[in-house]
Amino acid sequence: MGMKWKPILPLLVLMMNAATAAEPPANYDETKVPPIVLPELLKNGDGSPVKTAADWTGKRRPELLALFEKQMFGRAPERPALAFEVQEEAVPALNGKALRKQIKVFFTGKKESPGMNLLIYTPASASAQSPVPFFLGLNFEGNPSVCEDPRILPRMEPAAGQLANGQPAPTAKPAAPGSQTSRWQVEWLVSQGFGTATAWYWDIDPDYDDGFKNGVHALYPDFEKSRTGESWGSLAAWAWGLRLGMDYLEKEPLCDAKHVALHGHSRLGKSALWAGATDERFSLVISNESGCGGAALSKRPFGETVGRINTVFPHWFCGNYHAWSNREPEMPFDQHQLLALIAPRALLVGSAEEDLWADPTGERLALEASAPAFFLTVGEAKSAKSPLLQARQAYFIRPGKHDVMFSDWQAWVDFARAVWK
Ligand code: GTR
């Protein structure tokens, strides 16, 4: 036995060295960022130019969607026909200022299957006759964390899991009721005339590397049986859940489904961008400090890198994305192209000055580089009626750290009002 194992040890040591050697330390020095060349936005893969909105919609947009699906987020199964159960009909909440509803949305179209709890608040005055615009987003810590309301149904705790390497999986951090109040601003949002809908992202897929054995992945065994480098990772699973949330909002009488803003912070901002890129029902997409794999350009070596994100979160992207670790200069795509997929709908990219890990400058540059797709598509769609083409895109940066703050919400609401008027 001993003899058998001996030769393997030096090999293991070698492999570990290779892994650490491949991960250079994060760069935070702007003078060390070399000039970068971004992949073309308005040129098709065959080299032909994209000159009109029809060229974009008919050819370039589908081509880029396929590229991001194949190389980055992975292909998800078709969403099931909507099946939901009203757990709580609209009832007065938050001292009469709001209505609260709680809905279970099932993941396989069958009512006995697992699902996510969608928590909804609207202004007290909302009705089927006067539905309200909505903000939809996943939360990090469970529905009871988003505001102080003892009637929010407890989160559904997932069974203890195992990591792909056989170790016990981490359990979700317990959340105190209302612990995320400042990040959700529910009372303020309803006072401004908006509805808000949210679900816990772990309901869809627990956030650890389990080899895609649990969460929604487990509910599609036939799809998983033929798993390849192009199959969905966890970010795509959360995006899939967001789209299912929209399937429900389209049926929700209190929601004006033509005006739904999809928002997400950090890793959930990455998912929001992918859901917004793939699903044109979202009329506004808000990426808050989504950084690497979100709004930030990957080709800028600043803060988090593709190699680092794939190492620390191997389950987030599809298998193929791992091939781009530490090969950013060779990547045939970058995040400005993902942002462009939102056009001609509205897009807000939010950054924080101290959130250097997410590369605020890279987030702004990606947004700027996506602008030609917005000019092309919005310009032709709205022509003279919309002199302010830039109003379809906003970049918001505020002082402070990686977080969702009240000032972020104020900016999002201001922008929503501007694009929805
Ligand atoms: C970090 C990760 C970021 C971001 C963040 C978050 O650790 O490196 O890409 O997603 O987590 O989601 O809070």
XYZ file of N, CA and C in Angstrom, residues 31-275:
735
model
N -1.837 52.193 -12.690
C -0.717 52.355 -13.630
C -0.238 50.996 -14.151
N -0.670 49.912 -13.489
C -0.247 48.573 -13.955
C -1.268 47.954 -14.907
N -2.316 48.702 -15.230
C -3.308 48.165 -16.160
C -2.845 48.473 -17.582
N -2.524 47.459 -18.353
C -2.038 47.732 -19.721
C -3.202 48.170 -20.614
N -2.896 48.740 -21.758
C -3.986 49.055 -22.696
C -4.697 47.756 -23.079
N -5.998 47.787 -23.137
C -6.703 46.548 -23.482
C -7.472 46.722 -24.790
N -7.638 45.624 -25.483
C -8.416 45.652 -26.725
C -9.699 44.874 -26.462
N -10.819 45.546 -26.612
C -12.096 44.871 -26.356
C -12.596 44.168 -27.611
N -13.204 43.004 -27.448
C -13.822 42.355 -28.610
C -14.901 43.257 -29.197
N -15.051 43.163 -30.489
C -15.982 44.037 -31.220
C -17.418 43.852 -30.751
N -18.122 44.963 -30.715
C -19.542 44.893 -30.349
C -20.412 44.879 -31.613
N -20.163 45.870 -32.466
C -21.019 46.000 -33.642
C -20.363 45.391 -34.884
N -19.830 44.217 -34.715
C -19.318 43.460 -35.862
C -19.682 41.999 -35.626
N -20.287 41.390 -36.605
C -20.673 39.982 -36.453
C -19.445 39.078 -36.441
N -19.665 37.854 -35.978
C -18.578 36.883 -35.943
C -17.947 36.671 -37.311
N -18.742 36.812 -38.391
C -18.202 36.621 -39.745
C -17.532 37.894 -40.281
N -17.413 38.907 -39.401
C -16.710 40.130 -39.799
C -17.601 41.195 -40.407
N -18.841 40.870 -40.720
C -19.710 41.875 -41.341
C -20.177 42.894 -40.299
N -20.366 44.140 -40.723
C -20.733 45.178 -39.761
C -22.211 45.103 -39.344
N -22.481 45.547 -38.123
C -23.865 45.629 -37.628
C -24.276 47.086 -37.794
N -25.144 47.339 -38.778
C -25.417 48.739 -39.114
C -26.767 49.217 -38.626
N -27.696 48.300 -38.472
C -29.052 48.725 -38.126
C -29.543 47.951 -36.904
N -30.635 48.455 -36.341
C -31.240 47.745 -35.198
C -31.628 46.329 -35.621
N -32.077 46.180 -36.864
C -32.466 44.847 -37.341
C -31.253 43.917 -37.431
N -30.092 44.455 -37.834
C -28.865 43.631 -37.859
C -28.547 43.147 -36.446
N -28.720 44.060 -35.502
C -28.418 43.734 -34.104
C -29.374 42.650 -33.594
N -30.658 42.914 -33.748
C -31.660 42.004 -33.187
C -31.668 40.660 -33.905
N -31.483 40.702 -35.219
C -31.605 39.473 -35.998
C -30.355 38.610 -35.978
N -29.190 39.230 -35.809
C -27.975 38.447 -35.969
C -26.993 38.579 -34.806
N -26.570 39.812 -34.531
C -25.501 39.986 -33.548
C -25.955 39.620 -32.133
N -27.160 40.056 -31.762
C -27.625 39.777 -30.400
C -27.738 38.263 -30.152
N -28.399 37.507 -31.048
C -28.451 36.057 -30.822
C -27.069 35.404 -30.787
N -26.168 35.933 -31.607
C -24.809 35.382 -31.648
C -24.100 35.588 -30.296
N -24.237 36.799 -29.740
C -23.606 37.086 -28.447
C -24.270 36.308 -27.316
N -25.590 36.200 -27.380
C -26.305 35.415 -26.358
C -25.771 33.982 -26.332
N -25.620 33.414 -27.505
C -25.130 32.029 -27.601
C -23.703 31.922 -27.061
N -22.908 32.965 -27.335
C -21.522 32.965 -26.865
C -21.456 32.985 -25.335
N -22.230 33.859 -24.715
C -22.223 33.942 -23.247
C -22.828 32.685 -22.625
N -23.805 32.115 -23.301
C -24.409 30.892 -22.768
C -23.385 29.755 -22.790
N -22.702 29.643 -23.898
C -21.766 28.534 -24.090
C -20.478 28.700 -23.289
N -19.998 29.920 -23.214
C -18.669 30.131 -22.624
C -18.697 30.566 -21.171
N -19.822 31.055 -20.701
C -19.777 31.695 -19.379
C -20.820 31.165 -18.389
N -22.097 31.309 -18.723
C -23.128 30.987 -17.726
C -23.669 29.567 -17.870
N -23.697 29.068 -19.074
C -24.202 27.709 -19.297
C -25.678 27.694 -19.649
N -26.041 26.613 -20.311
C -27.410 26.458 -20.807
C -28.283 25.882 -19.699
N -29.455 26.457 -19.541
C -30.408 25.986 -18.527
C -31.542 25.256 -19.222
N -32.222 24.349 -18.511
C -33.391 23.722 -19.134
C -34.507 24.752 -19.342
N -35.440 24.422 -20.209
C -36.619 25.274 -20.392
C -37.312 25.446 -19.044
N -37.849 26.619 -18.798
C -38.613 26.772 -17.553
C -39.927 26.008 -17.672
N -40.400 25.447 -16.535
C -41.658 24.711 -16.594
C -42.827 25.686 -16.734
N -43.981 25.153 -17.116
C -45.191 25.980 -17.092
C -45.373 26.444 -15.651
N -45.843 27.659 -15.501
C -45.942 28.236 -14.158
C -46.918 27.453 -13.277
N -46.447 27.050 -12.112
C -47.330 26.468 -11.095
C -47.021 27.175 -9.786
N -48.039 27.684 -9.134
C -47.796 28.398 -7.866
C -48.939 28.168 -6.906
N -48.671 28.488 -5.662
C -49.689 28.351 -4.635
C -49.667 29.645 -3.830
N -50.840 30.216 -3.643
C -50.901 31.435 -2.831
C -50.848 31.012 -1.372
N -49.765 31.350 -0.703
C -49.647 30.973 0.714
C -50.310 31.994 1.602
N -50.312 33.231 1.107
C -50.985 34.286 1.855
C -51.560 35.283 0.851
N -52.878 35.472 0.910
C -53.539 36.470 0.058
C -53.109 37.858 0.520
N -53.318 38.867 -0.317
C -52.900 40.222 0.063
C -53.537 40.634 1.398
N -52.687 40.957 2.353
C -53.184 41.419 3.661
C -52.454 42.696 4.037
N -53.104 43.556 4.821
C -52.414 44.786 5.245
C -51.176 44.450 6.075
N -50.114 45.199 5.840
C -48.851 44.957 6.555
C -48.145 46.285 6.779
N -47.060 46.252 7.529
C -46.231 47.433 7.807
C -47.110 48.610 8.268
N -47.833 48.351 9.320
C -48.730 49.365 9.919
C -49.720 49.947 8.923
N -50.220 49.091 8.066
C -51.254 49.546 7.126
C -50.705 50.282 5.915
N -49.390 50.448 5.847
C -48.820 51.194 4.700
C -48.690 50.309 3.461
N -48.787 49.000 3.662
C -48.508 48.082 2.546
C -49.494 46.924 2.526
N -49.473 46.219 1.410
C -50.110 44.902 1.343
C -48.987 43.892 1.215
N -49.166 42.751 1.869
C -48.159 41.687 1.774
C -48.819 40.454 1.178
N -48.094 39.798 0.289
C -48.558 38.533 -0.288
C -47.409 37.559 -0.252
N -47.698 36.273 -0.085
C -46.616 35.286 -0.144
C -47.067 34.124 -1.032
N -46.201 33.817 -1.980
C -46.538 32.874 -3.043
C -45.447 31.831 -3.123
N -45.824 30.579 -3.241
C -44.794 29.576 -3.526
C -44.806 29.283 -5.024
N -43.673 29.452 -5.649
C -43.541 29.180 -7.083
C -42.769 27.865 -7.217
N -43.386 26.885 -7.869
C -42.794 25.545 -7.934
C -41.792 25.442 -9.084
N -40.798 24.577 -8.885
C -39.684 24.518 -9.846
C -39.863 23.530 -10.996
N -40.854 22.648 -10.909
C -40.985 21.702 -12.026
C -42.358 21.777 -12.677
N -43.138 22.768 -12.279
C -44.480 22.862 -12.840
C -45.473 21.980 -12.097
N -44.977 21.235 -11.120
C -45.875 20.374 -10.336
C -45.956 20.916 -8.924
N -47.163 20.904 -8.396
C -47.347 21.557 -7.095
C -46.663 20.851 -5.937
N -46.320 19.584 -6.116
C -45.647 18.917 -4.988
C -44.124 19.072 -5.052
N -43.626 19.769 -6.089
C -42.167 19.861 -6.232
C -41.612 20.973 -5.333
N -40.288 20.984 -5.098
C -39.721 22.113 -4.359
C -39.947 23.422 -5.124
N -39.840 24.504 -4.431
C -40.059 25.800 -5.077
C -39.424 26.913 -4.279
N -39.746 28.144 -4.663
C -39.216 29.290 -3.904
C -40.371 30.099 -3.340
N -40.114 30.664 -2.181
C -41.117 31.540 -1.569
C -40.912 32.955 -2.071
N -41.917 33.463 -2.740
C -41.836 34.832 -3.242
C -42.598 35.727 -2.257
N -41.874 36.675 -1.708
C -42.469 37.622 -0.749
C -42.735 38.924 -1.491
N -43.962 39.397 -1.373
C -44.371 40.574 -2.152
C -44.955 41.644 -1.227
N -44.516 42.873 -1.420
C -45.183 44.010 -0.785
C -45.578 44.989 -1.875
N -46.742 45.597 -1.689
C -47.121 46.685 -2.585
C -47.603 47.844 -1.714
N -47.739 49.023 -2.311
C -48.394 50.092 -1.549
C -49.802 49.618 -1.163
N -50.332 50.119 -0.059
C -51.661 49.697 0.409
C -52.729 50.014 -0.641
N -52.477 51.017 -1.473
C -53.482 51.450 -2.450
C -53.477 50.601 -3.732
N -52.520 49.687 -3.878
C -52.452 48.912 -5.137
C -53.677 48.016 -5.252
N -54.135 47.848 -6.479
C -55.287 46.967 -6.709
C -55.184 46.438 -8.134
N -56.051 45.497 -8.461
C -56.037 44.967 -9.828
C -56.363 46.079 -10.824
N -57.113 47.081 -10.381
C -57.445 48.213 -11.274
C -56.268 49.187 -11.369
N -55.490 49.293 -10.299
C -54.304 50.161 -10.393
C -53.058 49.396 -9.918
N -52.584 48.509 -10.807
C -51.363 47.756 -10.485
C -50.151 48.691 -10.462
N -49.105 48.288 -9.780
C -47.946 49.172 -9.610
C -46.693 48.574 -10.257
N -45.740 49.456 -10.622
C -44.448 48.950 -11.112
C -43.716 48.235 -9.975
N -42.871 47.284 -10.338
C -42.228 46.423 -9.336
C -40.717 46.412 -9.452
N -40.091 46.142 -8.327
C -38.677 45.772 -8.280
C -38.615 44.297 -7.878
N -37.860 43.504 -8.635
C -37.713 42.079 -8.327
C -36.229 41.769 -8.116
N -35.926 41.077 -7.036
C -34.524 40.699 -6.799
C -34.437 39.569 -5.803
N -33.363 38.802 -5.896
C -33.131 37.725 -4.922
C -32.429 38.303 -3.699
N -32.688 37.690 -2.540
C -32.000 38.150 -1.335
C -31.001 37.102 -0.846
N -30.020 37.569 -0.079
C -28.915 36.718 0.379
C -29.252 35.886 1.608
N -30.122 36.387 2.471
C -30.218 35.755 3.797
C -31.587 35.182 4.138
N -32.505 35.202 3.194
C -33.838 34.665 3.499
C -34.857 35.788 3.617
N -36.100 35.483 3.242
C -37.133 36.519 3.219
C -37.317 37.248 4.556
N -37.249 36.539 5.706
C -37.478 37.272 6.964
C -36.454 38.380 7.212
N -35.329 38.356 6.468
C -34.291 39.370 6.713
C -34.605 40.714 6.047
N -35.548 40.753 5.102
C -35.648 41.975 4.280
C -36.376 43.135 4.952
N -37.207 42.832 5.949
C -37.774 43.924 6.742
C -38.321 43.359 8.042
N -38.598 44.233 8.979
C -39.094 43.734 10.269
C -40.580 43.508 10.188
N -40.930 42.272 9.921
C -42.329 41.900 9.803
C -42.431 40.451 10.274
N -42.993 40.247 11.463
C -42.997 38.891 12.036
C -43.845 37.897 11.245
N -44.638 38.387 10.304
C -45.497 37.479 9.545
C -44.833 36.900 8.293
N -43.613 37.288 8.035
C -42.940 36.709 6.857
C -42.678 35.230 7.149
N -43.033 34.386 6.198
C -42.839 32.943 6.392
C -41.348 32.643 6.555
N -41.019 31.720 7.474
C -39.595 31.401 7.656
C -39.021 30.809 6.381
N -37.720 30.927 6.236
C -37.131 30.348 5.025
C -37.143 28.817 5.151
N -37.121 28.164 4.000
C -37.116 26.693 3.986
C -35.652 26.269 4.070
N -35.265 25.673 5.174
C -33.854 25.316 5.348
C -33.517 24.090 4.494
N -32.509 24.202 3.641
C -32.159 23.038 2.817
C -31.541 21.932 3.669
N -31.671 20.702 3.209
C -31.053 19.579 3.915
C -29.538 19.767 3.913
N -28.881 19.204 4.918
C -27.421 19.296 4.980
C -26.842 18.691 3.704
N -25.885 19.343 3.139
C -25.341 18.875 1.858
C -23.875 18.500 1.956
N -23.365 18.104 0.824
C -21.972 17.704 0.732
C -21.300 18.458 -0.400
N -20.085 18.861 -0.165
C -19.332 19.492 -1.250
C -18.930 18.436 -2.277
N -18.589 18.889 -3.468
C -18.165 17.958 -4.519
C -16.962 17.134 -4.063
N -16.146 17.699 -3.165
C -14.974 16.953 -2.693
C -15.285 16.043 -1.505
N -16.565 15.883 -1.174
C -16.950 14.956 -0.115
C -17.014 15.579 1.277
N -16.485 16.771 1.429
C -16.539 17.450 2.735
C -17.971 17.922 3.009
N -18.331 18.101 4.294
C -19.667 18.638 4.574
C -19.811 20.056 4.019
N -20.952 20.340 3.445
C -21.162 21.657 2.842
C -21.438 22.689 3.925
N -21.094 23.944 3.654
C -21.440 24.985 4.627
C -22.958 25.136 4.702
N -23.449 25.498 5.875
C -24.887 25.765 5.973
C -25.087 27.260 5.785
N -26.305 27.653 5.424
C -26.561 29.076 5.209
C -26.459 29.797 6.548
N -25.889 30.994 6.473
C -25.759 31.815 7.671
C -27.156 32.114 8.228
N -27.409 31.874 9.524
C -28.750 32.195 10.023
C -28.981 33.711 9.951
N -30.186 34.106 9.616
C -30.439 35.535 9.463
C -31.443 35.995 10.511
N -31.144 37.112 11.125
C -32.077 37.673 12.102
C -33.185 38.401 11.349
N -34.426 38.363 11.888
C -35.504 39.085 11.219
C -35.132 40.560 11.029
N -35.329 41.040 9.826
C -35.051 42.452 9.545
C -33.584 42.815 9.426
N -32.687 41.794 9.441
C -31.259 42.124 9.437
C -30.802 42.822 8.150
N -31.579 42.686 7.086
C -31.189 43.294 5.804
C -32.109 44.471 5.442
N -32.762 45.029 6.446
C -33.731 46.110 6.198
C -33.130 47.250 5.380
N -31.903 47.646 5.741
C -31.316 48.801 5.050
C -31.034 48.464 3.583
N -30.817 47.186 3.282
C -30.531 46.802 1.891
C -31.802 46.667 1.050
N -32.957 46.602 1.698
C -34.190 46.363 0.940
C -35.150 47.546 0.921
N -35.129 48.364 1.969
C -35.899 49.623 1.954
C -37.374 49.405 1.591
N -37.957 48.349 2.120
C -39.323 47.990 1.711
C -40.327 49.104 2.028
N -40.242 49.633 3.251
C -41.237 50.662 3.633
C -41.125 51.886 2.738
N -39.901 52.296 2.509
C -39.696 53.487 1.677
C -40.182 53.225 0.245
N -39.851 52.042 -0.259
C -40.202 51.724 -1.647
C -41.725 51.753 -1.846
N -42.470 51.155 -0.919
C -43.931 51.184 -1.090
C -44.452 52.608 -0.911
N -43.779 53.395 -0.051
C -44.233 54.788 0.123
C -44.038 55.577 -1.171
N -43.137 55.110 -2.029
C -42.872 55.783 -3.308
C -43.739 55.233 -4.443
N -44.608 54.292 -4.115
C -45.550 53.798 -5.130
C -45.110 52.538 -5.863
N -44.068 51.861 -5.340
C -43.572 50.664 -6.026
C -43.891 49.401 -5.236
N -44.008 48.309 -5.975
C -44.096 47.004 -5.355
C -42.707 46.388 -5.301
N -42.528 45.405 -4.441
C -41.237 44.723 -4.367
C -41.475 43.232 -4.174
N -40.701 42.438 -4.887
C -40.844 40.982 -4.794
C -39.465 40.386 -4.624
N -39.356 39.428 -3.726
C -38.044 38.826 -3.490
C -38.168 37.378 -3.044
N -37.115 36.627 -3.311
C -37.021 35.243 -2.837
C -35.580 35.010 -2.400
N -35.394 34.017 -1.559
C -34.048 33.673 -1.067
C -33.326 32.874 -2.144
N -32.100 33.294 -2.471
C -31.429 32.620 -3.600
C -31.114 31.157 -3.306
N -30.931 30.784 -2.043
C -30.671 29.374 -1.720
C -31.885 28.497 -1.999
N -33.085 29.087 -2.015
C -34.269 28.290 -2.389
C -34.055 27.667 -3.770
N -33.375 28.415 -4.634
C -33.178 27.965 -6.016
C -31.977 27.024 -6.107
N -30.872 27.466 -5.555
C -29.687 26.616 -5.551
C -28.775 27.038 -4.403
N -28.534 26.152 -3.425
C -27.624 26.510 -2.340
C -26.260 26.909 -2.908
N -25.667 27.908 -2.291
C -24.470 28.529 -2.860
C -23.179 27.845 -2.407
N -22.981 26.632 -2.861
C -21.681 25.985 -2.652
C -21.474 24.952 -3.746
N -20.246 24.491 -3.846
C -19.886 23.592 -4.946
C -20.235 22.148 -4.595
N -21.424 21.724 -4.994
C -21.869 20.359 -4.673
C -21.820 19.462 -5.900
N -21.158 19.943 -6.964
C -21.119 19.149 -8.196
C -22.488 19.119 -8.872
N -23.295 20.148 -8.617
C -24.637 20.287 -9.238
C -25.559 19.126 -8.885
N -25.440 18.695 -7.627
C -26.254 17.557 -7.188
C -27.528 18.015 -6.476
N -27.575 19.267 -6.040
C -28.769 19.692 -5.291
C -29.394 20.924 -5.950
N -30.325 21.570 -5.227
C -30.994 22.746 -5.789
C -31.761 22.367 -7.048
N -32.030 23.345 -7.903
C -32.809 23.048 -9.109
C -32.097 22.078 -10.051
N -30.758 22.033 -9.960
C -30.051 21.095 -10.847
C -30.577 19.672 -10.654
N -30.822 19.314 -9.385
C -31.263 17.941 -9.082
C -32.671 17.662 -9.616
N -33.416 18.711 -9.878
C -34.806 18.516 -10.322
C -34.909 18.246 -11.816
N -33.782 18.383 -12.505
C -33.771 18.138 -13.956
C -32.744 17.036 -14.273
N -33.003 15.808 -13.777
C -31.994 14.728 -13.891
C -31.662 14.376 -15.344
N -32.643 14.433 -16.220
C -32.336 14.087 -17.615
C -31.377 15.102 -18.221
N -31.626 16.343 -17.885
C -30.767 17.424 -18.366
C -29.357 17.253 -17.782
N -29.299 16.922 -16.491
C -28.008 16.782 -15.810
C -27.218 15.564 -16.285
N -27.962 14.534 -16.715
C -27.312 13.303 -17.162
C -26.333 13.595 -18.301
N -26.712 14.533 -19.128
C -25.800 14.850 -20.237
C -25.049 16.150 -19.960
N -24.677 16.366 -18.704
C -23.934 17.584 -18.334
C -22.619 17.689 -19.110
N -22.368 18.881 -19.649
C -21.108 19.153 -20.355
C -20.565 20.489 -19.859
N -19.510 20.935 -20.457
C -18.935 22.247 -20.120
C -19.882 23.397 -20.412
N -20.961 23.115 -21.142
C -21.928 24.171 -21.477
C -23.148 24.162 -20.582
N -23.150 23.281 -19.576
C -24.362 23.197 -18.748
C -24.361 24.264 -17.658
N -25.540 24.580 -17.213
C -25.729 25.697 -16.275
C -24.982 25.528 -14.960
N -24.396 26.638 -14.509
C -23.825 26.707 -13.174
C -24.848 27.342 -12.238
N -24.379 27.770 -11.069
C -25.313 28.330 -10.089
C -25.818 29.721 -10.472
N -24.948 30.543 -11.074
C -25.435 31.883 -11.472
C -26.574 31.751 -12.473
N -26.442 30.812 -13.408
C -27.513 30.600 -14.396
C -28.757 30.038 -13.717
N -28.565 29.244 -12.664
C -29.726 28.703 -11.945
C -30.480 29.831 -11.239
N -29.728 30.740 -10.610
C -30.415 31.862 -9.950
C -31.137 32.725 -10.987
N -30.501 32.911 -12.157
C -31.133 33.692 -13.225
C -32.425 33.008 -13.691
N -32.375 31.707 -13.789
C -33.528 30.898 -14.192
C -34.670 31.116 -13.187
N -34.306 31.138 -11.886
C -35.297 31.385 -10.834
C -35.898 32.778 -10.949
N -35.066 33.755 -11.296
C -35.579 35.122 -11.463
C -36.595 35.183 -12.604
N -36.325 34.428 -13.645
C -37.245 34.425 -14.792
C -38.566 33.755 -14.408
N -38.463 32.750 -13.554
C -39.674 32.102 -13.050
C -40.461 33.080 -12.167
N -39.715 33.895 -11.432
C -40.353 34.945 -10.626
C -41.136 35.890 -11.523
N -40.543 36.200 -12.691
C -41.230 37.077 -13.641
C -42.457 36.376 -14.235
N -42.344 35.061 -14.447
C -43.518 34.312 -14.929
C -44.671 34.525 -13.951
N -44.344 34.494 -12.658
C -45.413 34.727 -11.679
C -45.891 36.187 -11.733
N -44.970 37.139 -11.749
C -45.386 38.554 -11.715
C -46.304 38.900 -12.883
N -46.110 38.223 -13.996
C -47.020 38.469 -15.130
C -48.461 38.071 -14.794
N -48.605 37.198 -13.828
C -49.952 36.752 -13.428
C -50.463 37.485 -12.187
N -49.591 38.260 -11.582
C -49.950 38.920 -10.317
C -50.807 40.167 -10.609
N -52.050 40.182 -10.134
C -52.939 41.308 -10.477
C -52.445 42.664 -9.969
N -51.652 42.670 -8.878
C -51.212 43.965 -8.337
C -49.971 44.499 -9.041
N -49.427 43.696 -9.967
C -48.169 44.089 -10.629
C -48.413 44.559 -12.055
N -47.822 45.696 -12.369
C -47.808 46.194 -13.740
C -46.566 45.568 -14.402
N -46.776 44.410 -15.034
C -45.643 43.582 -15.478
C -44.853 44.194 -16.631
N -45.361 45.283 -17.215
C -44.575 45.957 -18.265
C -43.489 46.819 -17.623
N -43.605 47.013 -16.315
C -42.640 47.852 -15.609
C -42.080 47.097 -14.409
N -41.239 46.134 -14.734
C -40.570 45.383 -13.675
C -39.065 45.620 -13.797
N -38.484 46.130 -12.711
C -37.029 46.336 -12.668
C -36.412 45.134 -11.967
N -35.438 44.545 -12.620
C -34.733 43.406 -12.048
C -33.456 43.945 -11.417
N -33.228 43.637 -10.144
C -32.017 44.167 -9.509
C -31.275 43.066 -8.773
N -29.982 43.267 -8.612
C -29.187 42.285 -7.882
C -27.888 42.911 -7.445
N -27.436 42.458 -6.283
C -26.192 42.986 -5.722
C -25.121 41.899 -5.777
N -23.940 42.297 -6.217
C -22.773 41.424 -6.158
C -22.986 40.142 -6.959
N -22.848 38.949 -6.369
C -23.053 37.731 -7.175
C -24.474 37.706 -7.731
N -25.414 38.269 -6.984
C -26.787 38.284 -7.475
C -26.980 39.358 -8.546
N -26.040 40.302 -8.612
C -26.024 41.270 -9.716
C -25.554 40.596 -11.003
N -24.638 39.644 -10.868
C -24.180 38.882 -12.044
C -25.379 38.088 -12.596
N -26.109 37.438 -11.680
C -27.278 36.663 -12.109
C -28.344 37.557 -12.727
N -28.532 38.749 -12.125
C -29.548 39.668 -12.666
C -29.176 40.071 -14.092
N -27.884 40.289 -14.335
C -27.483 40.674 -15.698
C -27.763 39.550 -16.687
N -27.492 38.318 -16.273
C -27.733 37.199 -17.193
C -29.245 36.999 -17.411
N -30.016 37.109 -16.344
C -31.476 36.982 -16.496
C -32.010 38.118 -17.373
